[in-house]
Amino acid sequence: MNFKQFGVLLSISTILGLNVIATKVLAEEPSITFGDAIGSGGCKVDDQLPGEDGRSLSIVLDNFSAFSGDRKRCILRVQTFIPSGFIVQEVQVLYQGNTDINSKSKGTSLSRTYSFSGGALGQAVARPQTTKFTSSKAFAEQDEITVLAATGLCSGGGQGQLGINIVAQSSSGSSIFVDTADITALASVMRYNKLKYKYL
């Protein structure tokens, strides 16, 4: 093997080594995790299924529905744990259910707003969302939320609460059922590491 071939192999080995290190850092990066959920208003939590790593939570709702002109409100409060050094993270919330609409009906709608409180939680950057349905269908509506730390770059972590306010609205001749709300913290934590930021 000549020197040029050795140099090429060394370069490939270095690139592969960097990729392995980057993957390891991503896997170990701390994340927001979720605990128990409580429902009030027009809904109850029938069951909740946490992910193994705590970064996801599937909430099964008990009979959260609105019929023929009804308007039902569901308030969810989810225990949320914040890692030390937390600055910002993206969170997804996916709603699944179905709507049944008569051809002469004005349809149904599903509205959502979000809030965070307590611990190191600051604010949720997410506009209020409303989805209107004009035909019978099973639906899956997904919202993206940016969670900001309350104390800037040097958050010490702690415990807080994610608040979700859901409103299901029906018109005459229509109905809407919301079965589940699935919450997932994405791998996009940004931490302050003495000399630089890490974006993952």
PDB file of C-alpha atoms in Angstrom:
ATOM      1  CA  MET A   1       0.000   0.000   0.000  1.00  0.00           C
ATOM      2  CA  ASN A   2       1.450   3.345  -1.004  1.00  0.00           C
ATOM      3  CA  PHE A   3       1.265   6.571   0.986  1.00  0.00           C
ATOM      4  CA  LYS A   4      -1.602   7.993  -1.123  1.00  0.00           C
ATOM      5  CA  GLN A   5      -3.799   4.913  -0.557  1.00  0.00           C
ATOM      6  CA  PHE A   6      -3.027   5.033   3.165  1.00  0.00           C
ATOM      7  CA  GLY A   7      -4.060   8.701   3.262  1.00  0.00           C
ATOM      8  CA  VAL A   8      -7.414   7.924   1.595  1.00  0.00           C
ATOM      9  CA  LEU A   9      -8.138   5.115   4.087  1.00  0.00           C
ATOM     10  CA  LEU A  10      -7.182   7.382   6.989  1.00  0.00           C
ATOM     11  CA  SER A  11      -9.586  10.069   5.731  1.00  0.00           C
ATOM     12  CA  ILE A  12     -12.450   7.554   5.389  1.00  0.00           C
ATOM     13  CA  SER A  13     -11.751   6.181   8.883  1.00  0.00           C
ATOM     14  CA  THR A  14     -11.781   9.718  10.316  1.00  0.00           C
ATOM     15  CA  ILE A  15     -15.143  10.528   8.667  1.00  0.00           C
ATOM     16  CA  LEU A  16     -16.702   7.277   9.904  1.00  0.00           C
ATOM     17  CA  GLY A  17     -15.303   7.941  13.377  1.00  0.00           C
ATOM     18  CA  LEU A  18     -16.867  11.412  13.455  1.00  0.00           C
ATOM     19  CA  ASN A  19     -20.224   9.994  12.378  1.00  0.00           C
ATOM     20  CA  VAL A  20     -20.137   7.445  15.205  1.00  0.00           C
ATOM     21  CA  ILE A  21     -19.301  10.191  17.746  1.00  0.00           C
ATOM     22  CA  ALA A  22     -22.088  12.455  16.426  1.00  0.00           C
ATOM     23  CA  THR A  23     -24.622   9.603  16.660  1.00  0.00           C
ATOM     24  CA  LYS A  24     -23.504   8.842  20.230  1.00  0.00           C
ATOM     25  CA  VAL A  25     -23.853  12.499  21.288  1.00  0.00           C
ATOM     26  CA  LEU A  26     -27.336  12.678  19.738  1.00  0.00           C
ATOM     27  CA  ALA A  27     -28.453   9.530  21.579  1.00  0.00           C
ATOM     28  CA  GLU A  28     -27.183  10.845  24.924  1.00  0.00           C
ATOM     29  CA  GLU A  29     -28.544  14.376  24.559  1.00  0.00           C
ATOM     30  CA  PRO A  30     -30.978  15.100  27.435  1.00  0.00           C
ATOM     31  CA  SER A  31     -34.598  15.775  26.573  1.00  0.00           C
ATOM     32  CA  ILE A  32     -37.872  16.971  28.013  1.00  0.00           C
ATOM     33  CA  THR A  33     -39.775  13.935  29.336  1.00  0.00           C
ATOM     34  CA  PHE A  34     -43.431  13.495  30.248  1.00  0.00           C
ATOM     35  CA  GLY A  35     -45.159  12.036  33.312  1.00  0.00           C
ATOM     36  CA  ASP A  36     -48.816  11.615  34.286  1.00  0.00           C
ATOM     37  CA  ALA A  37     -51.668  13.385  32.476  1.00  0.00           C
ATOM     38  CA  ILE A  38     -54.923  14.604  34.035  1.00  0.00           C
ATOM     39  CA  GLY A  39     -58.064  15.544  32.097  1.00  0.00           C
ATOM     40  CA  SER A  40     -60.830  17.938  33.166  1.00  0.00           C
ATOM     41  CA  GLY A  41     -63.729  19.834  31.636  1.00  0.00           C
ATOM     42  CA  GLY A  42     -65.505  17.651  29.081  1.00  0.00           C
ATOM     43  CA  CYS A  43     -62.998  14.787  29.056  1.00  0.00           C
ATOM     44  CA  LYS A  44     -61.335  12.136  31.167  1.00  0.00           C
ATOM     45  CA  VAL A  45     -58.058  10.335  30.641  1.00  0.00           C
ATOM     46  CA  ASP A  46     -58.984   6.675  30.103  1.00  0.00           C
ATOM     47  CA  ASP A  47     -55.407   5.441  29.766  1.00  0.00           C
ATOM     48  CA  GLN A  48     -51.881   6.750  29.185  1.00  0.00           C
ATOM     49  CA  LEU A  49     -49.022   4.919  27.543  1.00  0.00           C
ATOM     50  CA  PRO A  50     -45.541   6.411  28.151  1.00  0.00           C
ATOM     51  CA  GLY A  51     -42.646   5.649  25.820  1.00  0.00           C
ATOM     52  CA  GLU A  52     -39.710   3.703  27.255  1.00  0.00           C
ATOM     53  CA  ASP A  53     -37.439   6.771  27.282  1.00  0.00           C
ATOM     54  CA  GLY A  54     -40.123   9.127  28.654  1.00  0.00           C
ATOM     55  CA  ARG A  55     -39.918  11.384  25.593  1.00  0.00           C
ATOM     56  CA  SER A  56     -43.376  10.392  24.356  1.00  0.00           C
ATOM     57  CA  LEU A  57     -46.796   9.924  25.912  1.00  0.00           C
ATOM     58  CA  SER A  58     -49.969   8.577  24.299  1.00  0.00           C
ATOM     59  CA  ILE A  59     -53.117   9.817  26.073  1.00  0.00           C
ATOM     60  CA  VAL A  60     -56.336   7.879  25.478  1.00  0.00           C
ATOM     61  CA  LEU A  61     -59.413  10.050  26.038  1.00  0.00           C
ATOM     62  CA  ASP A  62     -62.670   8.686  27.429  1.00  0.00           C
ATOM     63  CA  ASN A  63     -65.711   9.752  25.387  1.00  0.00           C
ATOM     64  CA  PHE A  64     -64.470  13.209  24.364  1.00  0.00           C
ATOM     65  CA  SER A  65     -67.080  14.058  21.716  1.00  0.00           C
ATOM     66  CA  ALA A  66     -69.543  16.700  20.546  1.00  0.00           C
ATOM     67  CA  PHE A  67     -72.903  16.008  18.839  1.00  0.00           C
ATOM     68  CA  SER A  68     -75.328  18.089  16.761  1.00  0.00           C
ATOM     69  CA  GLY A  69     -74.451  21.634  17.832  1.00  0.00           C
ATOM     70  CA  ASP A  70     -72.622  20.774  21.067  1.00  0.00           C
ATOM     71  CA  ARG A  71     -69.341  22.372  22.062  1.00  0.00           C
ATOM     72  CA  LYS A  72     -67.082  20.336  24.367  1.00  0.00           C
ATOM     73  CA  ARG A  73     -63.874  21.469  26.025  1.00  0.00           C
ATOM     74  CA  CYS A  74     -61.057  19.243  27.278  1.00  0.00           C
ATOM     75  CA  ILE A  75     -58.244  20.534  29.485  1.00  0.00           C
ATOM     76  CA  LEU A  76     -55.185  18.303  29.741  1.00  0.00           C
ATOM     77  CA  ARG A  77     -52.389  18.898  32.237  1.00  0.00           C
ATOM     78  CA  VAL A  78     -49.255  16.828  31.677  1.00  0.00           C
ATOM     79  CA  GLN A  79     -46.445  16.554  34.229  1.00  0.00           C
ATOM     80  CA  THR A  80     -43.244  17.587  32.443  1.00  0.00           C
ATOM     81  CA  PHE A  81     -39.606  17.134  33.503  1.00  0.00           C
ATOM     82  CA  ILE A  82     -36.921  19.502  32.252  1.00  0.00           C
ATOM     83  CA  PRO A  83     -33.240  18.509  31.843  1.00  0.00           C
ATOM     84  CA  SER A  84     -30.483  20.665  33.291  1.00  0.00           C
ATOM     85  CA  GLY A  85     -29.053  23.038  30.691  1.00  0.00           C
ATOM     86  CA  PHE A  86     -32.304  23.078  28.716  1.00  0.00           C
ATOM     87  CA  ILE A  87     -32.838  26.038  26.409  1.00  0.00           C
ATOM     88  CA  VAL A  88     -35.282  25.100  23.651  1.00  0.00           C
ATOM     89  CA  GLN A  89     -36.998  22.001  22.266  1.00  0.00           C
ATOM     90  CA  GLU A  90     -39.551  21.127  19.634  1.00  0.00           C
ATOM     91  CA  VAL A  91     -42.601  19.126  20.737  1.00  0.00           C
ATOM     92  CA  GLN A  92     -45.211  17.462  18.518  1.00  0.00           C
ATOM     93  CA  VAL A  93     -48.804  16.754  19.535  1.00  0.00           C
ATOM     94  CA  LEU A  94     -50.855  14.437  17.308  1.00  0.00           C
ATOM     95  CA  TYR A  95     -54.645  14.182  17.687  1.00  0.00           C
ATOM     96  CA  GLN A  96     -56.577  11.247  16.261  1.00  0.00           C
ATOM     97  CA  GLY A  97     -60.299  10.699  16.015  1.00  0.00           C
ATOM     98  CA  ASN A  98     -63.162  10.798  13.561  1.00  0.00           C
ATOM     99  CA  THR A  99     -65.979  13.039  12.461  1.00  0.00           C
ATOM    100  CA  ASP A 100     -69.392  12.139  11.011  1.00  0.00           C
ATOM    101  CA  ILE A 101     -71.054  14.869   8.970  1.00  0.00           C
ATOM    102  CA  ASN A 102     -74.458  14.961   7.264  1.00  0.00           C
ATOM    103  CA  SER A 103     -74.422  16.428   3.745  1.00  0.00           C
ATOM    104  CA  LYS A 104     -76.541  19.413   4.901  1.00  0.00           C
ATOM    105  CA  SER A 105     -74.458  20.072   8.005  1.00  0.00           C
ATOM    106  CA  LYS A 106     -71.945  22.920   8.401  1.00  0.00           C
ATOM    107  CA  GLY A 107     -69.406  20.437   9.734  1.00  0.00           C
ATOM    108  CA  THR A 108     -67.222  20.261  12.836  1.00  0.00           C
ATOM    109  CA  SER A 109     -64.008  21.800  14.131  1.00  0.00           C
ATOM    110  CA  LEU A 110     -61.161  21.017  16.527  1.00  0.00           C
ATOM    111  CA  SER A 111     -59.307  23.919  18.224  1.00  0.00           C
ATOM    112  CA  ARG A 112     -56.093  23.682  20.295  1.00  0.00           C
ATOM    113  CA  THR A 113     -54.026  26.046  22.454  1.00  0.00           C
ATOM    114  CA  TYR A 114     -50.954  25.353  24.618  1.00  0.00           C
ATOM    115  CA  SER A 115     -49.259  26.678  27.747  1.00  0.00           C
ATOM    116  CA  PHE A 116     -46.328  25.747  30.004  1.00  0.00           C
ATOM    117  CA  SER A 117     -45.854  26.591  33.659  1.00  0.00           C
ATOM    118  CA  GLY A 118     -43.640  25.839  36.647  1.00  0.00           C
ATOM    119  CA  GLY A 119     -40.058  24.649  37.026  1.00  0.00           C
ATOM    120  CA  ALA A 120     -37.739  25.736  34.223  1.00  0.00           C
ATOM    121  CA  LEU A 121     -40.542  25.963  31.687  1.00  0.00           C
ATOM    122  CA  GLY A 122     -40.990  29.319  30.029  1.00  0.00           C
ATOM    123  CA  GLN A 123     -43.397  29.674  27.148  1.00  0.00           C
ATOM    124  CA  ALA A 124     -44.809  27.754  24.240  1.00  0.00           C
ATOM    125  CA  VAL A 125     -44.349  29.291  20.827  1.00  0.00           C
ATOM    126  CA  ALA A 126     -47.359  27.973  18.939  1.00  0.00           C
ATOM    127  CA  ARG A 127     -50.268  29.811  17.381  1.00  0.00           C
ATOM    128  CA  PRO A 128     -53.768  28.639  18.334  1.00  0.00           C
ATOM    129  CA  GLN A 129     -54.791  25.951  15.848  1.00  0.00           C
ATOM    130  CA  THR A 130     -58.259  25.235  14.436  1.00  0.00           C
ATOM    131  CA  THR A 131     -59.060  22.501  11.938  1.00  0.00           C
ATOM    132  CA  LYS A 132     -62.472  22.471  10.212  1.00  0.00           C
ATOM    133  CA  PHE A 133     -64.018  19.280   8.855  1.00  0.00           C
ATOM    134  CA  THR A 134     -66.702  19.335   6.162  1.00  0.00           C
ATOM    135  CA  SER A 135     -66.912  15.615   5.371  1.00  0.00           C
ATOM    136  CA  SER A 136     -67.003  12.376   7.348  1.00  0.00           C
ATOM    137  CA  LYS A 137     -63.497  11.035   7.940  1.00  0.00           C
ATOM    138  CA  ALA A 138     -60.940   9.649  10.369  1.00  0.00           C
ATOM    139  CA  PHE A 139     -58.461  12.416  11.122  1.00  0.00           C
ATOM    140  CA  ALA A 140     -54.896  12.835  12.382  1.00  0.00           C
ATOM    141  CA  GLU A 141     -54.004  16.480  13.145  1.00  0.00           C
ATOM    142  CA  GLN A 142     -50.458  17.321  14.211  1.00  0.00           C
ATOM    143  CA  ASP A 143     -49.223  20.525  15.896  1.00  0.00           C
ATOM    144  CA  GLU A 144     -45.633  21.692  16.344  1.00  0.00           C
ATOM    145  CA  ILE A 145     -44.697  23.563  19.545  1.00  0.00           C
ATOM    146  CA  THR A 146     -41.413  25.258  20.442  1.00  0.00           C
ATOM    147  CA  VAL A 147     -40.734  25.152  24.190  1.00  0.00           C
ATOM    148  CA  LEU A 148     -38.465  27.894  25.604  1.00  0.00           C
ATOM    149  CA  ALA A 149     -36.688  27.824  28.962  1.00  0.00           C
ATOM    150  CA  ALA A 150     -37.873  30.341  31.553  1.00  0.00           C
ATOM    151  CA  THR A 151     -34.409  31.329  32.742  1.00  0.00           C
ATOM    152  CA  GLY A 152     -32.451  31.680  29.523  1.00  0.00           C
ATOM    153  CA  LEU A 153     -29.217  29.852  28.774  1.00  0.00           C
ATOM    154  CA  CYS A 154     -28.475  28.376  32.187  1.00  0.00           C
ATOM    155  CA  SER A 155     -31.682  26.602  33.103  1.00  0.00           C
ATOM    156  CA  GLY A 156     -31.139  24.264  36.043  1.00  0.00           C
ATOM    157  CA  GLY A 157     -33.944  21.962  34.975  1.00  0.00           C
ATOM    158  CA  GLY A 158     -36.849  20.904  37.152  1.00  0.00           C
ATOM    159  CA  GLN A 159     -40.497  19.977  36.986  1.00  0.00           C
ATOM    160  CA  GLY A 160     -43.271  21.826  35.190  1.00  0.00           C
ATOM    161  CA  GLN A 161     -46.567  21.295  33.462  1.00  0.00           C
ATOM    162  CA  LEU A 162     -47.746  21.243  29.853  1.00  0.00           C
ATOM    163  CA  GLY A 163     -51.283  22.570  29.461  1.00  0.00           C
ATOM    164  CA  ILE A 164     -53.402  21.605  26.441  1.00  0.00           C
ATOM    165  CA  ASN A 165     -56.795  23.193  25.859  1.00  0.00           C
ATOM    166  CA  ILE A 166     -58.898  21.358  23.230  1.00  0.00           C
ATOM    167  CA  VAL A 167     -62.335  22.440  21.982  1.00  0.00           C
ATOM    168  CA  ALA A 168     -64.489  20.126  19.844  1.00  0.00           C
ATOM    169  CA  GLN A 169     -67.354  21.937  18.071  1.00  0.00           C
ATOM    170  CA  SER A 170     -70.183  20.329  16.118  1.00  0.00           C
ATOM    171  CA  SER A 171     -73.074  21.739  14.108  1.00  0.00           C
ATOM    172  CA  SER A 172     -76.563  20.350  13.526  1.00  0.00           C
ATOM    173  CA  GLY A 173     -76.321  16.941  11.871  1.00  0.00           C
ATOM    174  CA  SER A 174     -72.638  16.406  12.713  1.00  0.00           C
ATOM    175  CA  SER A 175     -70.480  14.796  15.389  1.00  0.00           C
ATOM    176  CA  ILE A 176     -66.786  14.691  16.299  1.00  0.00           C
ATOM    177  CA  PHE A 177     -64.863  12.205  18.475  1.00  0.00           C
ATOM    178  CA  VAL A 178     -61.298  12.737  19.724  1.00  0.00           C
ATOM    179  CA  ASP A 179     -59.736   9.431  20.746  1.00  0.00           C
ATOM    180  CA  THR A 180     -56.066  10.121  21.500  1.00  0.00           C
ATOM    181  CA  ALA A 181     -53.475  12.868  21.952  1.00  0.00           C
ATOM    182  CA  ASP A 182     -49.884  11.711  21.388  1.00  0.00           C
ATOM    183  CA  ILE A 183     -47.077  13.962  22.701  1.00  0.00           C
ATOM    184  CA  THR A 184     -43.479  13.576  21.498  1.00  0.00           C
ATOM    185  CA  ALA A 185     -40.340  15.578  22.363  1.00  0.00           C
ATOM    186  CA  LEU A 186     -38.150  15.713  19.264  1.00  0.00           C
ATOM    187  CA  ALA A 187     -34.347  15.347  19.319  1.00  0.00           C
ATOM    188  CA  SER A 188     -33.675  19.051  18.917  1.00  0.00           C
ATOM    189  CA  VAL A 189     -32.477  20.107  22.355  1.00  0.00           C
ATOM    190  CA  MET A 190     -30.056  23.036  22.350  1.00  0.00           C
ATOM    191  CA  ARG A 191     -27.668  23.197  25.311  1.00  0.00           C
ATOM    192  CA  TYR A 192     -25.051  25.677  26.352  1.00  0.00           C
ATOM    193  CA  ASN A 193     -21.718  23.857  26.648  1.00  0.00           C
ATOM    194  CA  LYS A 194     -19.263  26.454  28.085  1.00  0.00           C
ATOM    195  CA  LEU A 195     -17.856  27.709  24.781  1.00  0.00           C
ATOM    196  CA  LYS A 196     -20.538  26.944  22.209  1.00  0.00           C
ATOM    197  CA  TYR A 197     -24.113  25.908  21.526  1.00  0.00           C
ATOM    198  CA  LYS A 198     -25.050  22.445  20.401  1.00  0.00           C
ATOM    199  CA  TYR A 199     -27.848  22.148  17.857  1.00  0.00           C
ATOM    200  CA  LEU A 200     -29.118  18.592  17.628  1.00  0.00           C
TER     201      LEU A 200
END
